[in-house]
Amino acid sequence: MQSLLIDAKNLLGDLLSRYRSQVDYLAIRLEESEGTDILLRADKIETLSQGISLGGQVRACYKGGWGFASFNQLSTLKERVEEAIAAARMVGEEETILAPITPIQDVCSLPLTGTDPRHISLAQKKELCDRYTEILRSLDKRITTTSVRYGDNAQRVILATSEGTMLEQSWVDMEMRFAATARDGDTVQTGRETTGSRKAYEDLVGLDSQVKSAAQRAVDALALPPVKGNSYTVVIDPILSGLFVHEAFGHLSEADMAYENPDLLEVMTIGRRFGPEELQIFDGAAPEGHRGSYYYDDEGTPATTTQLIKDGVLVGRLHSRETAGKLNETATGNARCLNYHYPPLVRMTNTWIEPGKTPVKDLFTDIKEGVYARNWLGGMTNGEMFTFSAGEAWMIRNGEIAEPVRDVTLSGNVFTTLADIEAIGDDFYWDESGGCGKGGQSGLPVGCGGPSLRIKNVIVGGEAA
């Protein structure tokens, strides 16, 4: 496969030379992918597969119109180039505006710090899933449903463009997901954990306590009282902070959403204050070792670190070359595609809130009645509105963590919530469990990070007070 990809570089160069005059921009991306997918539900195997795929995509732009074609037979590449060009010329009727970047000639690979999962047999990976399944099932007889999912994917990509970029890069991504559902009569509760790595297979091996914790939370929640629905001052842990900054704020920072929605673009005006002076929010693939890290995005733009909020004020957004060009800003290296079947979109990479100066214990001070929420079960966003479910939660009474409660959902408007941040903890945690979805491309690896936060006036769902 490696020799096939290398040999293909000459073919890409020839096709670009032949067809570049017919469009304003032409890019060809070849991809070799090798991966494993295992899904166990209870003691049944739903998925058990290993595979290798080779394919690619062609993107052409003419007078602002884009043509796209994907393929999995290299012998058809010439025809796919012509299809993409024809489509672009059919729809293009304005002006092609792409933020400038320096053409790249490079070969790079994200380094592993431990064992490559491709060196582990399918049988060993299945045994790992079996062990985690047994931990989930054996914890308590009230555990009625379990699921364990393992996935790894090694990708090698060649990107060649009409501007002179010839780039080869590769990486390996791994992920495991665990869930246990417990039932007692009509009461049903679920515990869930996800972890991922771009470093080593060993990162997925020693997770017994984490797996047991997911099952234990489901069982423990059966006996807990539901939270009384109300507006509370809430303290959230770093995992929920990372989820919040990604889901509720990060997507609004993706410039294609703002460019296509004039109302949102007006709301997301550079220079507008959104939070306290202590609030600093970043996104970037340049920090090493995280699931959203890489050297170049899928347009060949070098990875960067982009500050989105500085001292509580919006100072940046995430761009592809097209959105940066149209908004007269700088490309940030955030054009990403899940694989060769899809064109690149503006996507987050690693998104985080910088830690503050407040000791975590002081976040609870003077809260007469509030909620402390940790971890996550799920969530959804709709524009600037969000709803998240906490994995576990406790009431706060007179500045102290009190009795545990269940069925805690946090909802609100992201801009109001940012403004309602009262204090930012001095702790920090990177959550590598993210698989982001957008535009039909679900499961794109990302990283999220943050400190604990204290936020006032959060709507907490549960039984009516």
Coordinates of C-alpha atoms in Angstrom, one line a residue, residues 22-444:
Q22 CA -9.7 24.7 -16.3
V23 CA -10.5 25.8 -12.7
D24 CA -9.4 28.3 -10.1
Y25 CA -8.4 25.6 -7.6
L26 CA -7.9 21.9 -7.8
A27 CA -7.1 19.5 -5.0
I28 CA -6.7 15.7 -5.0
R29 CA -6.6 13.7 -1.7
L30 CA -5.6 10.0 -1.6
E31 CA -6.2 8.0 1.6
E32 CA -5.1 4.6 2.9
S33 CA -7.0 3.5 6.0
E34 CA -6.6 0.4 8.2
G35 CA -8.9 -0.1 11.1
T36 CA -10.7 -2.4 13.6
D37 CA -14.3 -2.1 14.9
I38 CA -15.7 -4.3 17.7
L39 CA -19.1 -3.8 19.4
L40 CA -20.4 -6.1 22.1
R41 CA -23.9 -5.8 23.5
A42 CA -24.2 -8.0 26.6
D43 CA -22.6 -11.3 25.5
K44 CA -23.4 -10.9 21.8
I45 CA -21.1 -9.7 19.1
E46 CA -22.7 -7.1 16.9
T47 CA -19.6 -6.0 15.1
L48 CA -16.2 -7.7 14.7
S49 CA -14.2 -6.5 11.7
Q50 CA -10.8 -5.4 10.5
G51 CA -10.3 -3.8 7.1
I52 CA -8.1 -1.8 4.8
S53 CA -9.5 0.7 2.4
L54 CA -7.9 2.9 -0.3
G55 CA -9.7 5.8 -1.9
G56 CA -9.7 9.5 -2.5
Q57 CA -11.5 12.6 -3.3
V58 CA -11.2 15.5 -5.8
R59 CA -12.3 19.1 -5.1
A60 CA -12.4 21.7 -7.7
C61 CA -13.5 25.4 -7.4
Y62 CA -14.5 27.7 -10.3
K63 CA -15.9 31.2 -9.9
G64 CA -16.8 30.3 -6.3
G65 CA -18.6 27.1 -7.1
W66 CA -17.4 23.8 -5.8
G67 CA -17.3 20.4 -7.4
F68 CA -16.6 17.2 -5.4
A69 CA -16.0 13.6 -6.4
S70 CA -14.9 10.6 -4.3
F71 CA -13.5 7.2 -5.5
N72 CA -12.1 3.9 -4.3
Q73 CA -10.4 2.8 -7.5
L74 CA -7.3 4.7 -8.5
S75 CA -7.8 3.8 -12.1
T76 CA -10.9 6.0 -12.3
L77 CA -9.1 9.1 -10.9
K78 CA -8.9 10.9 -14.3
E79 CA -12.7 10.6 -14.7
R80 CA -13.3 11.8 -11.1
V81 CA -11.2 14.9 -11.8
E82 CA -13.2 15.7 -14.8
E83 CA -16.5 15.2 -12.9
A84 CA -15.4 17.5 -10.2
I85 CA -14.3 20.2 -12.6
A86 CA -17.6 19.9 -14.6
A87 CA -19.6 20.2 -11.5
A88 CA -17.7 23.3 -10.3
R89 CA -18.0 25.0 -13.7
M90 CA -21.7 24.2 -13.7
V91 CA -22.5 26.0 -10.4
G92 CA -19.8 28.7 -10.3
E93 CA -21.0 32.2 -11.0
E94 CA -19.3 34.5 -8.6
E95 CA -15.7 34.8 -7.5
T96 CA -13.3 32.2 -6.0
I97 CA -11.9 33.7 -2.8
L98 CA -9.5 31.5 -0.8
A99 CA -7.3 32.9 1.9
P100 CA -3.7 32.5 0.8
I101 CA -1.4 29.9 2.3
T102 CA 2.2 28.9 1.4
P103 CA 2.3 25.7 -0.6
I104 CA 3.7 22.8 1.5
Q105 CA 6.0 19.9 0.5
D106 CA 6.3 17.7 3.6
V107 CA 6.0 14.2 4.9
C108 CA 5.1 13.8 8.5
S109 CA 3.6 11.3 11.0
L110 CA 2.1 11.9 14.4
P111 CA 4.4 9.8 16.7
L112 CA 3.1 7.0 18.9
T113 CA 4.5 6.8 22.4
G114 CA 3.6 3.1 22.8
T115 CA 2.3 0.1 21.0
D116 CA 0.7 0.6 17.6
P117 CA -2.8 -1.1 17.7
R118 CA -2.0 -2.6 14.3
H119 CA 0.5 -4.9 16.1
I120 CA -2.3 -6.3 18.4
S121 CA -4.3 -9.2 17.0
L122 CA -8.0 -9.0 16.6
A123 CA -8.4 -11.8 19.1
Q124 CA -6.5 -9.8 21.8
K125 CA -8.7 -6.8 21.1
K126 CA -11.8 -9.0 21.4
E127 CA -10.5 -10.4 24.7
L128 CA -10.1 -6.8 26.0
C129 CA -13.7 -6.1 25.2
D130 CA -14.8 -9.3 26.8
R131 CA -13.0 -8.4 30.0
Y132 CA -14.7 -5.0 30.2
T133 CA -18.0 -6.5 29.4
E134 CA -17.6 -8.9 32.3
I135 CA -16.7 -6.1 34.7
L136 CA -19.9 -4.2 33.7
R137 CA -22.2 -7.3 34.0
S138 CA -20.8 -8.7 37.2
L139 CA -21.1 -5.6 39.3
D140 CA -24.8 -6.0 40.2
K141 CA -27.7 -8.2 39.2
R142 CA -29.7 -5.0 38.4
I143 CA -27.4 -4.3 35.4
T144 CA -29.6 -5.3 32.5
T145 CA -27.8 -4.0 29.5
T146 CA -24.2 -3.4 28.7
S147 CA -22.2 -2.3 25.6
V148 CA -18.5 -2.1 24.9
R149 CA -17.1 -0.6 21.7
Y150 CA -13.5 -0.7 20.6
G151 CA -12.3 1.1 17.5
D152 CA -8.9 2.0 16.0
N153 CA -8.1 3.7 12.7
A154 CA -4.7 4.3 11.0
Q155 CA -4.8 6.8 8.2
R156 CA -2.2 7.9 5.7
V157 CA -3.1 10.8 3.4
I158 CA -1.6 12.4 0.4
L159 CA -2.8 15.9 -0.5
A160 CA -1.8 17.5 -3.8
T161 CA -3.1 20.9 -5.0
S162 CA -2.9 23.1 -8.1
E163 CA -1.0 25.7 -6.0
G164 CA 1.9 23.4 -5.5
T165 CA 1.2 21.6 -2.2
M166 CA 2.3 17.9 -2.0
L167 CA 1.8 16.7 1.5
E168 CA 1.8 13.3 3.1
Q169 CA 0.8 12.8 6.7
S170 CA -0.3 9.9 8.8
W171 CA -1.7 9.1 12.3
V172 CA -3.4 6.4 14.4
D173 CA -6.5 7.1 16.5
M174 CA -8.1 4.7 19.1
E175 CA -11.3 4.9 21.1
M176 CA -13.3 2.8 23.6
R177 CA -16.8 3.3 24.8
F178 CA -18.6 1.6 27.8
A179 CA -22.2 1.8 29.0
A180 CA -24.2 0.0 31.6
T181 CA -27.9 0.3 32.2
A182 CA -29.5 -0.7 35.5
R183 CA -33.1 -1.2 36.2
D184 CA -35.2 -1.4 39.4
G185 CA -38.9 -1.6 38.7
D186 CA -39.7 1.4 36.5
T187 CA -36.5 3.2 37.3
V188 CA -33.8 3.0 34.7
Q189 CA -30.4 4.6 35.0
T190 CA -27.3 4.5 32.7
G191 CA -23.6 5.0 33.4
R192 CA -21.3 5.8 30.5
E193 CA -17.6 6.3 29.9
T194 CA -15.6 7.1 26.8
T195 CA -11.8 7.4 26.3
G196 CA -9.5 7.8 23.3
S197 CA -5.9 8.2 22.4
R198 CA -3.5 9.0 19.6
K199 CA -0.6 7.8 21.6
A200 CA -0.6 4.1 22.5
Y201 CA -2.7 1.0 22.6
E202 CA -1.7 0.8 26.3
D203 CA -4.0 3.8 27.0
L204 CA -7.0 1.5 26.4
V205 CA -5.8 -1.5 28.4
G206 CA -5.8 -0.5 32.1
L207 CA -9.4 0.9 32.3
D208 CA -10.9 -1.6 34.7
S209 CA -11.7 1.0 37.5
Q210 CA -13.1 3.4 34.9
V211 CA -15.4 0.7 33.5
K212 CA -16.5 -0.4 37.0
S213 CA -17.2 3.2 37.8
A214 CA -19.6 3.5 34.9
A215 CA -21.6 0.5 36.1
Q216 CA -21.5 1.6 39.7
R217 CA -22.9 5.0 38.8
A218 CA -25.9 3.4 37.1
V219 CA -26.6 1.1 40.1
D220 CA -26.2 3.9 42.6
A221 CA -28.5 6.2 40.8
L222 CA -31.4 3.8 41.1
A223 CA -31.8 4.8 44.8
L224 CA -31.2 8.5 44.4
P225 CA -33.9 11.1 44.5
P226 CA -34.4 13.1 41.3
V227 CA -33.2 16.7 41.5
K228 CA -35.9 19.4 42.0
G229 CA -36.2 21.4 38.8
N230 CA -35.2 25.0 39.4
S231 CA -32.7 27.7 38.5
Y232 CA -29.5 27.2 40.5
T233 CA -25.9 28.3 40.9
V234 CA -24.1 25.3 39.5
V235 CA -20.5 24.1 39.8
I236 CA -19.4 21.9 36.9
D237 CA -16.3 19.7 36.7
P238 CA -13.6 20.0 34.0
I239 CA -15.2 17.2 31.9
L240 CA -18.5 19.1 31.7
S241 CA -16.6 22.3 31.1
G242 CA -14.9 20.7 28.1
L243 CA -18.2 19.4 26.7
F244 CA -19.8 22.9 27.2
V245 CA -17.0 24.8 25.4
H246 CA -17.0 22.3 22.5
E247 CA -20.8 21.8 22.0
A248 CA -22.3 25.1 23.1
F249 CA -19.6 27.6 22.1
G250 CA -17.2 25.9 19.7
H251 CA -19.7 25.1 17.0
L252 CA -20.8 28.8 16.9
S253 CA -17.1 29.7 16.4
E254 CA -16.9 27.7 13.2
A255 CA -17.0 30.4 10.5
D256 CA -19.0 28.5 8.0
M257 CA -22.0 28.6 10.3
A258 CA -21.6 32.3 10.9
Y259 CA -21.0 33.1 7.2
E260 CA -24.1 31.2 6.2
N261 CA -26.2 32.8 8.9
P262 CA -26.1 36.6 8.9
D263 CA -28.0 36.8 12.3
L264 CA -25.3 34.6 13.9
L265 CA -22.5 36.6 12.2
E266 CA -24.0 39.7 13.8
V267 CA -24.1 38.0 17.2
M268 CA -20.6 36.7 16.9
T269 CA -19.1 40.1 16.2
I270 CA -15.4 40.3 16.9
G271 CA -14.8 42.6 19.9
R272 CA -18.1 41.7 21.6
R273 CA -17.9 40.8 25.3
F274 CA -19.3 37.4 26.2
G275 CA -17.9 36.6 29.6
P276 CA -15.8 37.8 32.6
E277 CA -12.3 39.2 32.1
E278 CA -10.8 35.9 33.4
L279 CA -12.3 33.9 30.6
Q280 CA -9.9 32.6 27.9
I281 CA -11.0 30.1 25.3
F282 CA -8.8 28.5 22.6
D283 CA -9.0 26.0 19.8
G284 CA -6.0 24.5 18.0
A285 CA -4.4 21.4 16.5
A286 CA -0.9 22.6 17.3
P287 CA -0.8 21.3 21.0
E288 CA 0.7 17.9 20.7
G289 CA -0.6 14.6 21.9
H290 CA -4.4 15.1 21.8
R291 CA -7.0 13.5 19.6
G292 CA -7.6 16.7 17.6
S293 CA -3.9 17.3 17.0
Y294 CA -2.2 17.2 13.6
Y295 CA 0.4 19.1 11.5
Y296 CA -1.8 20.2 8.6
D297 CA -5.5 20.3 8.0
D298 CA -7.1 18.7 5.0
E299 CA -6.4 21.8 2.8
G300 CA -2.7 21.8 3.7
T301 CA -3.0 24.8 6.1
P302 CA -0.5 24.4 9.0
A303 CA -2.0 23.7 12.4
T304 CA -2.4 26.7 14.6
T305 CA -3.7 27.7 18.1
T306 CA -6.5 30.2 17.7
Q307 CA -7.7 32.3 20.7
L308 CA -11.4 32.6 20.4
I309 CA -12.1 34.6 23.6
K310 CA -9.6 36.8 25.3
D311 CA -10.3 38.4 28.6
G312 CA -14.0 37.6 28.0
V313 CA -14.1 39.3 24.6
L314 CA -14.5 37.5 21.2
V315 CA -11.3 37.9 19.3
G316 CA -11.2 35.0 16.8
R317 CA -13.1 32.2 15.0
L318 CA -12.2 29.0 13.1
H319 CA -11.7 29.0 9.4
S320 CA -11.2 27.1 6.2
R321 CA -9.5 28.9 3.4
E322 CA -12.8 29.8 1.9
T323 CA -14.5 31.2 5.0
A324 CA -11.3 33.1 5.9
G325 CA -11.2 34.6 2.4
K326 CA -14.8 35.6 2.4
L327 CA -14.6 37.2 5.8
N328 CA -11.1 38.8 5.1
E329 CA -9.5 36.9 7.9
T330 CA -6.6 34.4 8.2
A331 CA -7.0 30.6 7.6
T332 CA -6.7 28.8 10.9
G333 CA -6.1 25.2 9.8
N334 CA -9.6 24.0 10.8
A335 CA -10.7 22.4 7.5
R336 CA -11.2 18.7 8.3
C337 CA -12.9 15.7 6.8
L338 CA -13.7 12.4 8.4
N339 CA -12.4 10.5 5.4
Y340 CA -12.3 10.6 1.6
H341 CA -16.0 10.2 1.2
Y342 CA -16.6 13.7 2.5
P343 CA -15.3 17.2 1.6
P344 CA -13.5 19.2 4.4
L345 CA -15.7 21.4 6.6
V346 CA -14.8 23.9 9.3
R347 CA -14.3 21.8 12.4
M348 CA -12.9 22.2 15.8
T349 CA -9.7 20.4 16.8
N350 CA -8.8 20.7 20.5
T351 CA -11.0 23.2 22.3
W352 CA -10.4 24.4 25.8
I353 CA -11.0 27.0 28.5
E354 CA -7.8 28.1 30.3
P355 CA -7.7 27.5 34.1
G356 CA -8.4 30.4 36.4
K357 CA -7.2 31.4 39.9
T358 CA -10.0 30.2 42.2
P359 CA -9.2 27.1 44.3
V360 CA -11.8 24.5 43.5
K361 CA -13.0 24.3 47.1
D362 CA -13.7 28.0 47.0
L363 CA -16.1 27.6 44.0
F364 CA -18.7 26.3 46.5
T365 CA -18.4 29.1 49.0
D366 CA -21.6 31.0 49.8
I367 CA -23.8 28.9 47.6
K368 CA -26.9 28.5 49.8
E369 CA -28.5 25.9 47.5
G370 CA -27.0 24.8 44.3
V371 CA -25.9 21.8 42.2
Y372 CA -22.5 20.2 41.6
A373 CA -22.4 18.3 38.3
R374 CA -19.7 15.9 37.1
N375 CA -19.1 13.9 33.9
W376 CA -21.7 13.6 31.2
L377 CA -24.3 11.2 29.8
G378 CA -25.3 13.1 26.7
G379 CA -26.3 16.5 25.3
M380 CA -27.6 18.4 22.4
T381 CA -27.4 21.9 21.0
N382 CA -29.7 24.0 18.8
G383 CA -28.0 27.2 17.7
E384 CA -27.2 29.1 20.9
M385 CA -29.3 26.9 23.1
F386 CA -27.9 23.8 24.8
T387 CA -29.0 20.9 27.1
F388 CA -26.6 18.5 28.7
S389 CA -27.1 15.5 31.0
A390 CA -24.7 15.1 33.9
G391 CA -23.2 11.7 34.7
E392 CA -23.5 12.3 38.4
A393 CA -24.5 15.2 40.6
W394 CA -24.9 16.4 44.2
M395 CA -26.8 19.2 45.8
I396 CA -24.8 22.1 47.3
R397 CA -26.0 23.3 50.7
N398 CA -24.5 26.2 52.6
G399 CA -21.3 26.0 50.7
E400 CA -20.8 22.2 51.1
I401 CA -21.4 19.2 48.8
A402 CA -24.5 17.5 50.2
E403 CA -26.7 14.6 49.1
P404 CA -26.4 13.0 45.6
V405 CA -29.2 13.4 43.1
R406 CA -30.1 12.0 39.7
D407 CA -31.7 13.1 36.4
V408 CA -29.7 16.3 36.3
T409 CA -29.9 18.2 33.0
L410 CA -28.4 21.6 32.5
S411 CA -29.8 23.9 29.9
G412 CA -29.6 27.5 28.7
N413 CA -28.4 30.0 26.2
V414 CA -24.7 29.8 25.7
F415 CA -24.1 33.6 25.6
T416 CA -26.1 34.1 28.8
T417 CA -24.3 31.2 30.4
L418 CA -20.9 32.6 29.5
A419 CA -21.9 36.0 31.0
D420 CA -23.1 34.2 34.1
I421 CA -19.7 32.5 34.9
E422 CA -18.9 33.7 38.4
A423 CA -15.6 32.0 39.0
I424 CA -13.1 29.8 37.1
G425 CA -11.2 27.0 39.0
D426 CA -7.5 26.6 39.1
D427 CA -7.8 22.9 38.0
F428 CA -7.7 21.5 34.4
Y429 CA -8.4 18.2 32.6
W430 CA -8.1 17.1 29.0
D431 CA -10.9 14.9 27.9
E432 CA -9.9 12.7 25.0
S433 CA -13.3 11.1 24.6
G434 CA -14.7 13.4 21.9
G435 CA -16.1 12.2 18.6
C436 CA -17.6 15.3 16.9
G437 CA -20.5 15.3 14.4
K438 CA -21.3 17.9 11.7
G439 CA -22.6 17.8 8.2
G440 CA -23.1 14.0 8.3
Q441 CA -19.5 13.4 9.3
S442 CA -19.8 11.9 12.8
G443 CA -17.0 10.6 15.0
L444 CA -14.3 13.0 14.0

